[in-house]
Short mmCIF file of C-alpha atoms in Angstrom, two decimals:
data_model
loop_
_atom_site.label_atom_id
_atom_site.label_comp_id
_atom_site.label_asym_id
_atom_site.label_seq_id
_atom_site.Cartn_x
_atom_site.Cartn_y
_atom_site.Cartn_z
CA ARG A 1 0.18 0.19 0.00
CA TYR A 2 2.87 2.53 0.50
CA LEU A 3 4.21 1.82 -3.10
CA PRO A 4 3.23 4.08 -5.52
CA THR A 5 0.37 3.15 -7.92
CA GLN A 6 0.82 1.59 -11.32
CA LYS A 7 -0.38 4.81 -12.69
CA LEU A 8 1.88 6.89 -11.51
CA ILE A 9 4.82 4.42 -12.05
CA LYS A 10 3.90 4.43 -15.69
CA GLN A 11 3.41 8.16 -15.42
CA ALA A 12 7.20 8.36 -13.92
CA CYS A 13 8.61 6.22 -16.61
CA LYS A 14 6.69 8.19 -19.37
CA TYR A 15 8.22 11.58 -18.34
CA SER A 16 11.72 9.92 -17.87
CA ILE A 17 12.04 8.84 -21.65
CA LEU A 18 14.17 11.47 -23.29
CA GLY A 19 14.74 9.67 -26.68
CA ASN A 20 12.15 8.97 -29.62
CA TYR A 21 12.67 5.29 -29.56
CA LYS A 22 10.93 2.95 -31.83
CA ASN A 23 9.97 0.55 -29.05
CA ILE A 24 10.14 0.38 -25.39
CA SER A 25 10.42 -2.60 -23.02
CA LEU A 26 10.88 -2.39 -19.28
CA SER A 27 10.75 -4.57 -16.22
CA ILE A 28 10.80 -3.15 -12.69
CA LEU A 29 11.37 -5.64 -9.86
CA ILE A 30 10.94 -4.90 -6.07
CA VAL A 31 13.39 -6.94 -4.01
CA ASP A 32 14.32 -7.36 -0.77
CA ASP A 33 18.08 -6.87 0.98
CA LYS A 34 19.49 -10.21 0.35
CA GLU A 35 18.16 -10.12 -3.45
CA SER A 36 19.26 -6.92 -3.99
CA GLN A 37 22.90 -7.99 -2.67
CA ALA A 38 22.51 -11.17 -5.15
CA TYR A 39 21.85 -9.09 -8.13
CA ASN A 40 24.53 -6.55 -7.24
CA GLN A 41 26.96 -9.25 -6.77
CA LEU A 42 25.89 -10.75 -10.38
CA TYR A 43 25.63 -7.98 -12.42
CA ARG A 44 27.85 -5.08 -11.05
CA ASP A 45 30.42 -7.40 -8.96
CA LYS A 46 29.67 -5.20 -5.80
CA ASN A 47 29.08 -7.66 -2.95
CA TYR A 48 26.00 -5.26 -0.86
CA PRO A 49 22.58 -4.32 -1.47
CA THR A 50 22.04 -1.10 -3.29
CA ASN A 51 18.64 0.88 -3.94
CA VAL A 52 18.45 0.59 -7.34
CA ILE A 53 20.22 -1.35 -10.20
CA SER A 54 19.48 -0.61 -13.86
CA LEU A 55 20.01 -3.02 -16.70
CA GLU A 56 20.32 -1.33 -20.16
CA TYR A 57 21.26 -3.00 -23.43
CA PRO A 58 22.95 0.29 -25.32
CA THR A 59 23.48 -1.86 -28.11
CA ILE A 60 20.12 -2.37 -28.82
CA MET A 61 19.30 0.91 -28.45
CA GLU A 62 21.62 2.35 -30.84
CA ASP A 63 21.57 -0.53 -33.34
CA PHE A 64 17.41 -0.64 -33.27
CA ASN A 65 16.61 2.68 -31.51
CA ASN A 66 14.78 0.33 -28.91
CA LEU A 67 14.77 0.84 -25.51
CA ILE A 68 15.37 -1.96 -23.47
CA GLY A 69 15.56 -2.07 -19.58
CA GLU A 70 15.39 -3.45 -16.10
CA ILE A 71 14.87 -1.79 -13.01
CA ILE A 72 16.02 -3.40 -9.79
CA LEU A 73 14.47 -1.56 -6.62
CA CYS A 74 15.60 -2.82 -3.20
CA ASP A 75 12.36 -2.15 -1.05
CA ASP A 76 14.33 -2.43 2.26
CA ILE A 77 17.20 0.12 1.25
CA ILE A 78 14.34 2.57 -0.07
CA ILE A 79 12.04 2.70 3.03
CA LYS A 80 15.54 3.17 5.20
CA GLU A 81 16.32 6.29 2.89
CA ALA A 82 13.31 7.90 3.04
CA LYS A 83 13.00 7.81 6.70
CA GLU A 84 16.72 9.00 7.20
CA GLN A 85 16.18 11.45 4.79
CA HIS A 86 12.82 12.75 5.68
CA LYS A 87 11.52 11.97 2.35
CA ASN A 88 7.93 10.90 1.50
CA LEU A 89 8.03 7.31 0.49
CA ILE A 90 6.25 7.32 -2.65
CA SER A 91 8.46 10.36 -3.76
CA HIS A 92 11.45 8.62 -3.16
CA TYR A 93 10.43 5.14 -4.89
CA LEU A 94 9.63 7.53 -7.92
CA HIS A 95 13.21 9.19 -7.70
CA MET A 96 14.81 5.65 -7.67
CA ILE A 97 12.66 4.56 -11.06
CA ILE A 98 13.40 7.81 -12.46
CA HIS A 99 17.15 7.46 -11.69
CA GLY A 100 17.02 3.95 -13.21
CA MET A 101 15.20 4.88 -16.09
CA LEU A 102 17.92 7.74 -16.91
CA HIS A 103 20.58 4.99 -16.32
CA ILE A 104 18.90 2.57 -18.95
CA GLN A 105 19.13 5.60 -21.66
CA GLY A 106 22.97 6.35 -20.69
CA TYR A 107 22.83 8.80 -18.49
CA ASP A 108 25.56 8.57 -15.74
CA HIS A 109 26.73 10.35 -12.87
CA GLN A 110 30.62 9.09 -12.62
CA ASN A 111 31.82 12.67 -12.49
CA ASP A 112 30.22 16.11 -11.41
CA ASP A 113 29.02 17.38 -14.59
CA ASP A 114 27.35 14.20 -15.60
CA ALA A 115 25.86 14.14 -12.00
CA HIS A 116 24.70 17.87 -12.26
CA ILE A 117 23.05 16.82 -15.64
CA MET A 118 21.33 13.82 -14.13
CA GLU A 119 20.14 15.46 -11.17
CA ASN A 120 18.54 18.24 -13.07
CA LEU A 121 16.56 15.96 -15.24
CA GLU A 122 15.64 13.92 -11.86
CA ILE A 123 14.27 17.11 -10.38
CA ASP A 124 12.64 18.30 -13.76
CA ILE A 125 10.64 14.73 -13.94
CA LEU A 126 9.70 14.69 -10.21
CA ALA A 127 8.43 18.26 -10.49
CA LYS A 128 6.20 17.47 -13.20
CA LEU A 129 4.69 14.79 -11.32
CA GLY A 130 4.26 17.17 -8.31
CA TYR A 131 6.96 15.99 -5.97
CA GLN A 132 9.64 18.47 -4.83
CA ASN A 133 13.40 18.12 -5.66
CA PRO A 134 14.90 15.20 -3.94
CA TYR A 135 18.23 16.53 -3.12
CA ASN A 136 17.01 19.28 -0.41
CA TYR A 137 16.94 16.82 2.36
CA GLU A 138 18.51 16.52 5.89
CA ILE A 139 19.95 13.20 7.18
CA VAL A 140 19.12 12.23 10.54
CA LYS A 141 21.66 10.56 12.49
CA SER A 142 20.69 7.62 14.68
#
């Protein structure tokens, strides 16, 4: 019941599509810490759970103009982050979906310039959905 509605998820994905793709196929999977860690180890060679994992297929996008990808969301971590950062849980879920959608399309945050571009896109897309800037928060220390 605390998850975004299917309609809201579809809107977030739609607003996050920045290219004019011939075909689009997306999967969103919600997992727990243990599953997230297993996927992160399998796909990214990192042995810890993470909030979102994006699996993109850039060759298919480039060769056929098809956007195909998978977004794996870790429920446990997203709930924990929202609580620690005093964020609305649905807003944080949408932010992670948007973040994953941008990764699938080739956006990244490996350097400051790329991070700035990606963050501004996330802010703009969330604003279209009626949510505030996800980067304006205070971390609560336990």
